[in-house]
Structure formats: C-alpha cells, structure tokens
Amino acid sequence: MSFENLGLSQPVLQALALKEYTKSTPIQEQAIPLLLQGRDLLGIAQTGTGKTAAFMLPSIDRLTASDKRPQPRTCRMLVLAPTRELASQIAESARGYARFSHMNIATVFGGTSINKNRQELSRGVDILVATPGRLMDLIEQRILSLNAVEILVLDEADQMLDLGFIHALKAIVKMLPAKRQSLFFSATMPKAIRELADKFLTDPVQVAVTPAATTVERIDQFVTFVQQTEKQALLTMMLRAGFSEKGNMDRVLIFTRTKHGADRVVKLLTGNGIASNAIHGNKSQPQRERALGEFKSGKVKILVATDIAARGIDVSGVSHVINFELPNVSEQYVHRIGRTARAGAAGIAIAYCAEDERAYLKGIEKLTKQRIEVVPLPENFVNEANKIKASRVAVPGGAGDRQERGGEDRNRVRRPKSRRPNFGAAGAPKTNRSRRRASGR
Ligand code: AMP
C-alpha cells in the first residue's frame, strides 16, 4: 500500500519520498493508522520488517500535532532499545523520517560522555532514544525527568529481558505519566514479555507480522557438517572463493556464540590474510562504531559478531550470513539470518554444524518448520585445509595450530556426487531454490 493512504502528513511523506520508500510494509500498513488515532500497540515483529518507521512516522505526526515545546530536562517521546547499536540506528532513522518536521532528537547510551548527555538534554528534546541503563543513570543524576513523556516505545522487549533490564524497565514505567501513548515491540511473546507488556500498555491493539520463524523463507539456507577444529579452514576457503573474482560474496556477517570466539575468528582470518572486524560487548564504543562503520561502508567486508552485538544491526547488502557456531537458542538463528534479507532483499545463510551442535540444528529446523539443505565439505577440503593450516601466519592466541585428525570424519555426511549442491567457483552455495529442492534430504 502507498504511504499516502495511511493518513501521514506531507512533511513525513516528503521524507519518505527522499528515502525512496514506495510501498509500506505489512507492519506499517497495520500499525500506522491505529497509532495516528493514539492507540496503544503490542507489536510482534523483528527488525527487518520496517517496524522502526511503523512507530516513528505516526509518532512524529502526533508530536507535531500536539504542538508542545520540550521543557528543559525532559523528552516528549522516549524510545527504549536494548543495545547501543540499535539505539543509534533508531535515532538515525528518526532523523531521516523527521527531516522536514522540526524534531529535536537525541540518543543516550552507556560508554559515552554523560556530560554530553547533560548538555543535549538541558533544553529538552522531542525524541530521546535510550538504553535503559544510561536512562536510569540520567534520571538518578537529575539530568532527565520522564514526567513529560507523551509517547513511549519499548523496542525489542525480549532482548531487554535477556540483557537483564527487567528491573530498570519496571522502575521506568512507574516514573512515566499515566496519560501517554505506549508502544511495545518484541520479536517473540513468551509469558514474561506479555506480563511486562501489561504493565506498560492500556487496551492495546495487537499487530503481528510474519512470526519470527517464517521470515526466513526468503533466505537460501545451507548447513555443512564439519568438525569444530576444521571450521576455520572451511571459513577461509569459503571467504577466499566467495570474494574472488568469480565469487558471489559482497558483505559477510559471521556469528559466533561467544566474544572470545569472535576474536579468535578475526585473529585466524588475519593470519590467513583476510581482513575482518569483530563486534561484541567487550569492545569499546569507538571500536564498535568503527567496526560497524567499516562494514557499512564496505571498507572491511567481513564482520564477526556475537548475537547481542548484532541485534538490530541494519546494514543493507549483507549477501551472506555464516553461522560459524550455531546458537543454542533457536530463535537467535532466525534473528541472525534475518540480517541478510532486509527490506525485501534475499540472501544466503550458511551454518557450520559440529557434532555437538546437532541438537541445536534440530531445534532450529523444528522452529522454522523447514529442513536446511546439507552442503558437503568441498571435495578438495582435506588438501586445501592442510595447505591453509601450513601457510597460516602465526597470530598470538590464534587457534590455528589445534589438533589434527584423520580424514574419515570429514566425509561422514557426503552426499552421492549427483545430489551434491555445487559449491561453484564461489566456494559458497549460490541462491538457487531449484537446486535445494532437487537435493532433498
Ligand atoms: P527495521 O525493521 O525498522 O529495522 O527496518 C529495516 C530496514 O527496512 C531499514 O533499513 C529501513 O530503512 C527499511 N525500510 C523500512 N520501511 C521501508 C519501506 N516501506 N520500504 C523500503 N524500505 C523500508
């Protein structure tokens, strides 16, 4: 549906035209008219569905319509987000959407100067995007009061709970004016989230778009069974081929389960002459921003991330997501691979599954209600892996010189040759649904 029919103002429509959004996404279509009426909303949606615009566009119009000036040390709209990256991204989107609407927008999150926050908030802002921890600090230091909040948005509530923000959220809700509009978004809706939502919302309308597990349909998914100790060699081979002239990789997001694991992958890739950055919770804010910036600009085309750090990362043009380690929570898999199918674009997701990760794979297949196509190790894997290991430049702390084993395990999951999907010159499977159907499993 076109945005013109949703009841948005001219300045907002103009901003959308500038962004070249031609059609609204399902969540925008469902939520915008209700939010313009001032209803509370419970939205079940993940990033990639266009939910930021769904809550920002009508809120900008309502703030404009109520025509109040922000009072010193207050905000009129408060958006709570679980991570710094997501908060920055929401603020960036808001600035784009409010381009012609004269909104004063600020972002606050941990790891940055609180004095700068003090300055920015001293005269009050229209829209404040915050992580809960920093918000509480600012309130405690009397830099900010929540008594003028007209609109509250709580984004990625399930992630907030995972990160232990429950107490902060319960404290925040008590400080908000009773008369306000509240919007609550979560990718999943287990009981604890629903209970939290009840504390924030009054008679909400509920909007659910493509439940998390079905959004993966547009993504070509593959799994390769590989020993943990061989994953580095496989990754190196895939990346070398994928970024070669004939390769089909543009930008690759690699997931590990732990921060340490992410650092190890980066070190090993460095040892193999492949540039990459890591993004995770132990990195400083400038390091995280630099890694994300270089990935966005294409300067460094490989980003290795943990789940928390990657949550909400919105980078267009991620051609491949590689699950170097499978997540132990199946829904994380959906979030991870969703990075490669944002706003309509399709992508490729490849998982490396070691013996002790098979139960995770089963859980993922159960959740997504689909079987993931198995791609065997490349035929020349044993030789190539040995060459890679031999040529590796020593990197302190790298896992390159770990144990060697015999070859029989490597061949465990090989398909008959005729049914094996082609790794191709790219070294990584290409998008081809017919091939997936043909290969069966
Ligand atoms: P979100 O789910 O809010 O993280 O949005 C995901 C991505 O989709 C962002 O890059 C948005 O800029 C983009 N987007 C949101 N709405 C639209 C739309 N109607 N048309 C095209 N792109 C959109």
Coordinates of C-alpha atoms and ligand atoms in Angstrom, one line a residue:
M1 CA 0.0 0.0 0.0
S2 CA 1.3 3.5 -0.7
F3 CA 2.0 5.7 2.3
E4 CA -0.4 8.4 1.1
N5 CA -3.3 6.3 2.1
L6 CA -2.2 5.8 5.7
G7 CA -3.0 9.3 6.9
L8 CA 0.5 10.7 7.3
S9 CA 1.4 14.3 7.0
Q10 CA 3.1 16.0 4.0
P11 CA 6.4 16.6 5.7
V12 CA 6.6 12.9 6.6
L13 CA 5.6 11.8 3.2
Q14 CA 8.2 14.1 1.7
A15 CA 10.9 12.5 3.9
L16 CA 9.8 9.0 2.8
A17 CA 10.0 10.1 -0.8
L18 CA 13.5 11.2 -0.2
K19 CA 14.3 7.7 1.2
E20 CA 12.7 6.2 -1.9
Y21 CA 10.3 4.1 0.1
T22 CA 7.5 3.5 -2.4
K23 CA 5.3 1.0 -0.5
S24 CA 4.5 0.4 3.1
T25 CA 5.5 -2.9 4.7
P26 CA 2.8 -5.0 6.4
I27 CA 3.5 -3.8 9.9
Q28 CA 3.5 -0.1 8.7
E29 CA 0.2 -0.7 7.0
Q30 CA -1.4 -2.2 10.0
A31 CA 0.1 -0.1 12.8
I32 CA 0.3 3.5 11.3
P33 CA -3.5 4.3 11.1
L34 CA -4.1 2.9 14.7
L35 CA -1.1 4.8 16.1
L36 CA -2.3 8.0 14.5
Q37 CA -5.5 7.6 16.4
G38 CA -3.5 7.4 19.6
R39 CA -4.0 3.7 20.4
D40 CA -1.5 1.7 22.4
L41 CA 0.1 -1.1 20.5
L42 CA 1.6 -4.5 21.1
G43 CA 3.7 -5.4 18.1
I44 CA 5.1 -8.8 17.4
A45 CA 7.8 -8.1 14.9
Q46 CA 11.5 -8.3 14.5
T47 CA 14.0 -6.0 12.9
G48 CA 13.9 -6.1 9.1
T49 CA 10.1 -5.7 9.0
G50 CA 10.1 -1.9 8.9
K51 CA 8.9 -1.6 12.5
T52 CA 11.0 1.5 13.2
A53 CA 9.2 3.5 10.6
A54 CA 5.9 1.9 11.8
F55 CA 6.3 3.6 15.2
M56 CA 8.3 6.6 14.2
L57 CA 6.2 8.0 11.4
P58 CA 2.9 8.3 13.2
S59 CA 4.7 9.5 16.4
I60 CA 6.3 12.3 14.5
D61 CA 2.9 13.4 13.3
R62 CA 1.4 13.2 16.7
L63 CA 4.2 15.1 18.3
T64 CA 3.8 17.8 15.6
A65 CA 0.0 17.9 16.2
S66 CA 0.2 18.2 19.9
D67 CA 2.5 21.2 19.3
K68 CA 4.1 21.4 22.7
R69 CA 7.7 22.6 23.2
P70 CA 10.0 20.3 25.1
Q71 CA 10.6 21.5 28.6
P72 CA 14.2 21.6 30.0
R73 CA 15.5 18.2 31.0
T74 CA 12.5 16.3 29.6
C75 CA 11.6 14.4 26.4
R76 CA 8.3 14.2 24.7
M77 CA 8.9 10.8 23.1
L78 CA 11.0 8.1 24.7
V79 CA 12.3 5.1 22.8
L80 CA 13.9 2.4 24.8
A81 CA 16.2 0.0 22.9
P82 CA 18.4 -2.9 24.3
T83 CA 21.7 -2.1 22.6
R84 CA 23.7 1.0 21.7
E85 CA 23.8 -0.1 18.1
L86 CA 20.0 -0.4 17.9
A87 CA 19.6 2.9 19.7
S88 CA 21.9 4.7 17.3
Q89 CA 20.2 3.2 14.4
I90 CA 16.7 4.1 15.6
A91 CA 17.9 7.7 16.1
E92 CA 19.4 7.8 12.7
S93 CA 16.2 6.5 11.1
A94 CA 14.2 9.1 13.2
R95 CA 16.3 11.9 11.9
G96 CA 15.6 10.8 8.3
Y97 CA 11.9 10.5 8.9
A98 CA 11.7 13.8 10.7
R99 CA 13.8 15.7 8.2
F100 CA 11.0 18.1 7.4
S101 CA 9.2 18.0 10.8
H102 CA 11.5 20.0 13.0
M103 CA 12.1 17.5 15.7
N104 CA 14.9 17.7 18.2
I105 CA 16.3 14.2 18.5
A106 CA 18.9 12.8 21.0
T107 CA 20.4 9.5 21.7
V108 CA 21.9 8.4 25.1
F109 CA 23.6 5.1 25.9
G110 CA 26.4 3.8 28.1
G111 CA 30.0 4.1 27.2
T112 CA 29.7 7.8 26.1
S113 CA 30.1 11.0 28.0
I114 CA 27.4 11.7 30.5
N115 CA 28.3 15.4 30.3
K116 CA 27.5 15.5 26.7
N117 CA 24.1 14.0 27.5
R118 CA 23.6 16.6 30.2
Q119 CA 24.2 19.4 27.6
E120 CA 22.0 17.8 25.0
L121 CA 19.1 17.3 27.4
S122 CA 19.4 20.6 29.2
R123 CA 16.9 22.3 26.9
G124 CA 14.7 19.3 26.5
V125 CA 14.3 17.2 23.4
D126 CA 11.3 16.0 21.3
I127 CA 12.6 12.4 20.8
L128 CA 15.0 10.6 23.0
V129 CA 16.4 7.2 22.1
A130 CA 18.0 5.5 25.1
T131 CA 19.2 2.2 26.5
P132 CA 17.7 1.6 29.9
G133 CA 20.9 1.6 32.0
R134 CA 22.0 5.0 30.9
L135 CA 18.5 6.4 31.1
M136 CA 18.4 5.3 34.8
D137 CA 21.7 7.0 35.4
L138 CA 20.5 10.2 33.9
I139 CA 17.3 10.1 36.0
E140 CA 19.2 9.4 39.2
Q141 CA 21.5 12.3 38.5
R142 CA 18.5 14.6 37.8
I143 CA 19.7 15.3 34.3
L144 CA 16.4 14.0 32.9
S145 CA 12.8 13.6 34.1
L146 CA 10.2 11.4 32.5
N147 CA 7.2 13.5 33.6
A148 CA 6.5 15.0 30.2
V149 CA 6.6 11.8 28.1
E150 CA 3.7 11.8 25.6
I151 CA 4.8 8.7 23.7
L152 CA 6.8 5.7 25.0
V153 CA 8.2 3.0 22.7
L154 CA 9.8 -0.1 24.1
D155 CA 11.7 -1.9 21.3
E156 CA 13.0 -5.5 21.3
A157 CA 11.5 -6.3 24.6
D158 CA 12.6 -9.9 24.5
Q159 CA 16.2 -8.8 24.2
M160 CA 15.8 -6.3 27.0
L161 CA 14.8 -9.2 29.3
D162 CA 17.7 -11.3 28.1
L163 CA 20.0 -8.5 28.9
G164 CA 18.7 -8.2 32.5
F165 CA 16.9 -4.9 32.1
I166 CA 13.7 -6.1 33.8
H167 CA 14.3 -4.1 37.0
A168 CA 15.2 -0.9 35.1
L169 CA 12.0 -1.2 33.0
K170 CA 9.8 -1.8 36.0
A171 CA 11.3 1.3 37.6
I172 CA 10.9 3.4 34.4
V173 CA 7.3 2.5 34.0
K174 CA 6.5 3.9 37.4
M175 CA 8.0 7.3 36.5
L176 CA 6.0 7.8 33.3
P177 CA 2.9 9.9 33.2
A178 CA -0.3 7.8 33.3
K179 CA -1.7 9.7 30.3
R180 CA 0.6 8.7 27.4
Q181 CA 0.6 6.5 24.3
S182 CA 2.6 3.3 24.7
L183 CA 4.0 1.0 22.0
F184 CA 5.7 -2.3 22.8
F185 CA 7.6 -4.4 20.3
S186 CA 9.0 -7.8 20.7
A187 CA 10.1 -10.5 18.2
T188 CA 8.8 -13.2 20.5
M189 CA 6.0 -13.1 23.1
P190 CA 6.7 -15.6 25.9
K191 CA 4.8 -15.2 29.2
A192 CA 7.3 -13.0 30.9
I193 CA 7.2 -10.5 28.0
R194 CA 3.4 -10.5 28.0
E195 CA 3.4 -9.7 31.7
L196 CA 5.8 -6.9 31.1
A197 CA 3.7 -5.6 28.3
D198 CA 0.7 -5.5 30.6
K199 CA 2.5 -3.1 32.9
F200 CA 3.1 -0.6 30.0
L201 CA 0.0 -0.8 27.8
T202 CA -3.6 0.1 28.2
D203 CA -6.1 -1.7 26.0
P204 CA -3.6 -2.2 23.2
V205 CA -4.3 -3.3 19.7
Q206 CA -2.1 -6.2 18.7
V207 CA -0.3 -6.4 15.5
A208 CA 1.8 -9.4 14.5
V209 CA 3.8 -9.6 11.3
T210 CA 5.3 -12.7 9.9
P211 CA 6.1 -14.6 13.2
A212 CA 9.8 -14.8 13.6
A213 CA 10.2 -18.3 12.3
T214 CA 8.6 -17.7 8.9
T215 CA 10.5 -14.7 7.8
V216 CA 13.4 -17.0 6.9
E217 CA 11.6 -18.3 3.9
R218 CA 13.2 -15.8 1.5
I219 CA 16.7 -16.9 2.6
D220 CA 18.5 -19.7 1.0
Q221 CA 19.8 -21.7 3.9
F222 CA 22.6 -24.4 4.0
V223 CA 24.4 -26.4 6.6
T224 CA 27.7 -28.0 6.4
F225 CA 28.7 -30.7 8.9
V226 CA 32.3 -30.0 9.9
Q227 CA 34.4 -30.7 13.0
Q228 CA 34.9 -27.7 15.2
T229 CA 38.6 -27.7 14.6
E230 CA 38.1 -27.6 10.8
K231 CA 35.7 -24.7 10.8
Q232 CA 38.5 -22.1 10.5
A233 CA 39.9 -23.8 7.4
L234 CA 36.4 -24.1 5.8
L235 CA 35.7 -20.5 6.5
T236 CA 39.0 -19.4 5.0
M237 CA 38.3 -21.4 1.9
M238 CA 34.8 -20.1 1.5
L239 CA 35.8 -16.5 2.0
R240 CA 38.7 -16.7 -0.4
A241 CA 36.5 -18.2 -3.1
G242 CA 33.5 -16.0 -2.2
F243 CA 35.5 -12.8 -2.5
S244 CA 37.4 -13.9 -5.6
E245 CA 36.6 -12.5 -9.0
K246 CA 34.1 -15.3 -9.6
G247 CA 32.7 -15.2 -6.1
N248 CA 29.3 -14.0 -5.1
M249 CA 30.0 -12.6 -1.7
D250 CA 29.6 -8.8 -1.1
R251 CA 29.4 -8.5 2.6
V252 CA 29.5 -11.3 5.1
L253 CA 28.3 -11.3 8.6
I254 CA 29.8 -14.2 10.7
F255 CA 28.3 -15.2 14.0
T256 CA 30.0 -16.9 16.9
R257 CA 28.4 -17.8 20.3
T258 CA 31.0 -16.0 22.4
K259 CA 33.0 -12.8 22.4
H260 CA 36.2 -14.8 22.7
G261 CA 35.1 -16.9 19.8
A262 CA 34.6 -13.8 17.7
D263 CA 38.0 -12.5 18.5
R264 CA 39.5 -15.9 17.6
V265 CA 37.9 -16.0 14.2
V266 CA 39.2 -12.5 13.5
K267 CA 42.7 -13.5 14.6
L268 CA 42.6 -16.5 12.4
L269 CA 41.4 -14.7 9.4
T270 CA 44.1 -12.1 9.9
G271 CA 46.6 -15.0 10.0
N272 CA 45.2 -16.1 6.7
G273 CA 45.5 -12.7 5.1
I274 CA 41.7 -11.9 5.3
A275 CA 40.6 -8.6 6.8
S276 CA 37.7 -8.6 9.2
N277 CA 36.5 -6.8 12.3
A278 CA 34.8 -8.1 15.5
I279 CA 31.9 -6.5 17.2
H280 CA 30.9 -7.6 20.7
G281 CA 30.2 -6.4 24.2
N282 CA 33.8 -6.3 25.3
K283 CA 34.7 -3.8 22.6
S284 CA 34.7 -0.1 23.5
Q285 CA 32.1 2.1 21.9
P286 CA 34.5 3.7 19.4
Q287 CA 35.7 0.2 18.4
R288 CA 32.2 -0.9 17.9
E289 CA 31.3 2.2 15.9
R290 CA 34.4 1.8 13.8
A291 CA 33.7 -1.9 13.0
L292 CA 30.2 -1.1 12.1
G293 CA 31.2 1.9 10.0
E294 CA 33.8 0.0 8.1
F295 CA 31.3 -2.8 7.4
K296 CA 28.6 -0.4 6.3
S297 CA 31.0 1.5 4.0
G298 CA 32.3 -1.7 2.6
K299 CA 35.9 -0.9 3.7
V300 CA 36.0 -4.2 5.6
K301 CA 33.6 -6.6 4.2
I302 CA 33.6 -9.2 6.9
L303 CA 32.2 -8.6 10.3
V304 CA 32.3 -11.2 13.1
A305 CA 29.7 -10.7 15.7
T306 CA 28.0 -12.2 18.8
D307 CA 24.2 -12.2 19.0
I308 CA 23.8 -9.3 21.3
A309 CA 26.1 -7.0 19.4
A310 CA 24.5 -7.9 16.1
R311 CA 21.0 -7.4 17.3
G312 CA 19.4 -4.6 15.4
I313 CA 22.4 -4.1 13.1
D314 CA 20.9 -2.7 10.0
V315 CA 23.2 -2.9 7.1
S316 CA 21.9 -3.3 3.6
G317 CA 23.7 -5.5 1.2
V318 CA 24.7 -8.4 3.5
S319 CA 25.0 -11.1 1.0
H320 CA 25.9 -14.0 3.3
V321 CA 25.4 -14.8 7.0
I322 CA 27.7 -17.5 8.2
N323 CA 26.8 -19.2 11.4
F324 CA 30.3 -20.2 12.4
E325 CA 28.7 -21.6 15.6
L326 CA 25.1 -22.4 15.8
P327 CA 23.2 -20.6 18.5
N328 CA 21.8 -22.6 21.4
V329 CA 18.6 -20.7 21.3
S330 CA 16.8 -21.5 18.1
E331 CA 15.2 -18.0 17.7
Q332 CA 18.6 -16.4 17.6
Y333 CA 19.2 -18.3 14.4
V334 CA 16.2 -16.6 12.9
H335 CA 17.4 -13.2 14.1
R336 CA 20.9 -13.9 12.7
I337 CA 20.0 -15.0 9.2
G338 CA 17.4 -12.2 9.1
R339 CA 20.3 -9.8 8.7
T340 CA 20.7 -11.0 5.1
A341 CA 17.1 -10.5 4.0
R342 CA 16.3 -7.0 5.0
A343 CA 13.5 -5.0 3.4
G344 CA 12.8 -7.4 0.7
A345 CA 16.3 -8.5 -0.4
A346 CA 17.1 -12.2 -0.4
G347 CA 20.3 -13.6 0.9
I348 CA 22.3 -16.8 1.7
A349 CA 22.8 -18.3 5.2
I350 CA 25.4 -21.0 5.8
A351 CA 25.7 -22.8 9.0
Y352 CA 28.7 -24.8 10.2
C353 CA 27.5 -27.6 12.4
A354 CA 29.8 -29.6 14.6
E355 CA 28.9 -32.9 16.2
D356 CA 27.9 -31.3 19.5
E357 CA 25.7 -28.8 17.7
R358 CA 23.4 -31.2 16.1
A359 CA 20.7 -30.8 18.8
Y360 CA 20.8 -27.0 18.1
L361 CA 20.2 -27.7 14.4
K362 CA 17.3 -29.9 15.2
G363 CA 15.8 -27.2 17.4
I364 CA 16.2 -24.7 14.6
E365 CA 14.6 -26.9 12.0
K366 CA 11.7 -27.5 14.3
L367 CA 11.2 -23.8 14.9
T368 CA 11.4 -22.8 11.3
K369 CA 9.5 -25.8 10.2
Q370 CA 12.0 -26.5 7.4
R371 CA 14.9 -28.7 6.8
I372 CA 18.1 -27.0 6.0
E373 CA 19.9 -28.3 2.9
V374 CA 23.1 -30.1 3.6
V375 CA 26.1 -29.0 1.6
P376 CA 29.0 -31.4 2.0
L377 CA 32.5 -30.2 2.5
P378 CA 34.2 -29.2 -0.8
E379 CA 35.9 -32.2 -2.4
N380 CA 39.3 -30.8 -2.1
F381 CA 38.7 -29.8 1.5
V382 CA 41.3 -32.1 3.2
N383 CA 44.2 -30.9 1.0
E384 CA 43.1 -27.3 1.0
A385 CA 42.6 -27.3 4.7
N386 CA 46.1 -28.6 5.2
K387 CA 47.6 -26.0 2.9
I388 CA 45.7 -23.3 4.8
K389 CA 47.0 -24.5 8.1
A390 CA 50.5 -24.8 6.8
S391 CA 50.6 -21.3 5.3
R392 CA 49.0 -19.6 8.3
V393 CA 50.9 -16.7 9.6
A394 CA 51.3 -17.2 13.4
V395 CA 48.9 -15.0 15.3
P396 CA 49.2 -14.9 19.1
G397 CA 46.3 -16.7 20.7
G398 CA 45.1 -18.0 17.4
A399 CA 43.5 -21.4 17.2
G400 CA 45.3 -22.3 14.0
D401 CA 47.6 -25.0 15.4
R402 CA 45.0 -27.0 17.1
Q403 CA 44.7 -30.8 16.8
E404 CA 44.8 -32.6 13.6
R405 CA 42.7 -35.7 12.9
G406 CA 42.3 -38.4 10.4
G407 CA 40.1 -37.9 7.3
E408 CA 37.3 -40.3 7.9
D409 CA 35.1 -38.0 9.9
R410 CA 35.2 -35.3 7.3
N411 CA 33.5 -37.5 4.8
R412 CA 30.7 -38.5 7.2
V413 CA 28.0 -36.5 5.6
R414 CA 29.0 -36.6 2.0
R415 CA 26.1 -37.0 -0.4
P416 CA 26.2 -39.1 -3.6
K417 CA 28.0 -36.9 -6.1
S418 CA 24.9 -36.4 -8.3
R419 CA 23.0 -34.9 -5.4
R420 CA 25.7 -32.7 -4.0
P421 CA 24.9 -29.0 -4.4
N422 CA 27.6 -27.2 -6.3
F423 CA 30.0 -25.1 -4.2
G424 CA 30.8 -23.5 -7.5
A425 CA 33.7 -21.2 -8.3
A426 CA 32.5 -19.0 -5.5
G427 CA 33.2 -21.7 -2.9
A428 CA 29.8 -20.9 -1.4
P429 CA 26.4 -22.0 -2.4
K430 CA 24.6 -19.7 -4.8
T431 CA 21.0 -18.8 -4.5
N432 CA 19.1 -21.5 -6.3
R433 CA 15.9 -22.8 -5.0
S434 CA 15.5 -25.5 -7.6
R435 CA 18.9 -26.9 -6.5
R436 CA 17.7 -27.0 -3.0
R437 CA 14.5 -28.8 -3.9
A438 CA 16.4 -31.3 -6.1
S439 CA 18.9 -32.2 -3.4
G440 CA 16.3 -33.2 -0.9
R441 CA 17.4 -34.6 2.4
Ligands
AMP1 P1 13.5 -2.1 10.7 O1 12.7 -3.3 10.7 O2 12.8 -0.9 11.2 O3 14.8 -2.3 11.3 O4 13.8 -1.7 9.1 C1 14.5 -2.5 8.3 C2 15.0 -1.7 7.1 O5 14.0 -1.5 6.1 C3 15.6 -0.4 7.3 O6 16.8 -0.3 6.5 C4 14.6 0.6 6.8 O7 15.2 1.8 6.3 C5 14.0 -0.2 5.7 N1 12.5 0.1 5.4 C6 11.6 0.4 6.3 N2 10.4 0.6 5.7 C7 10.6 0.5 4.4 C8 9.7 0.6 3.3 N3 8.4 0.9 3.4 N4 10.3 0.5 2.1 C9 11.6 0.2 1.9 N5 12.5 0.1 3.0 C10 12.0 0.2 4.2

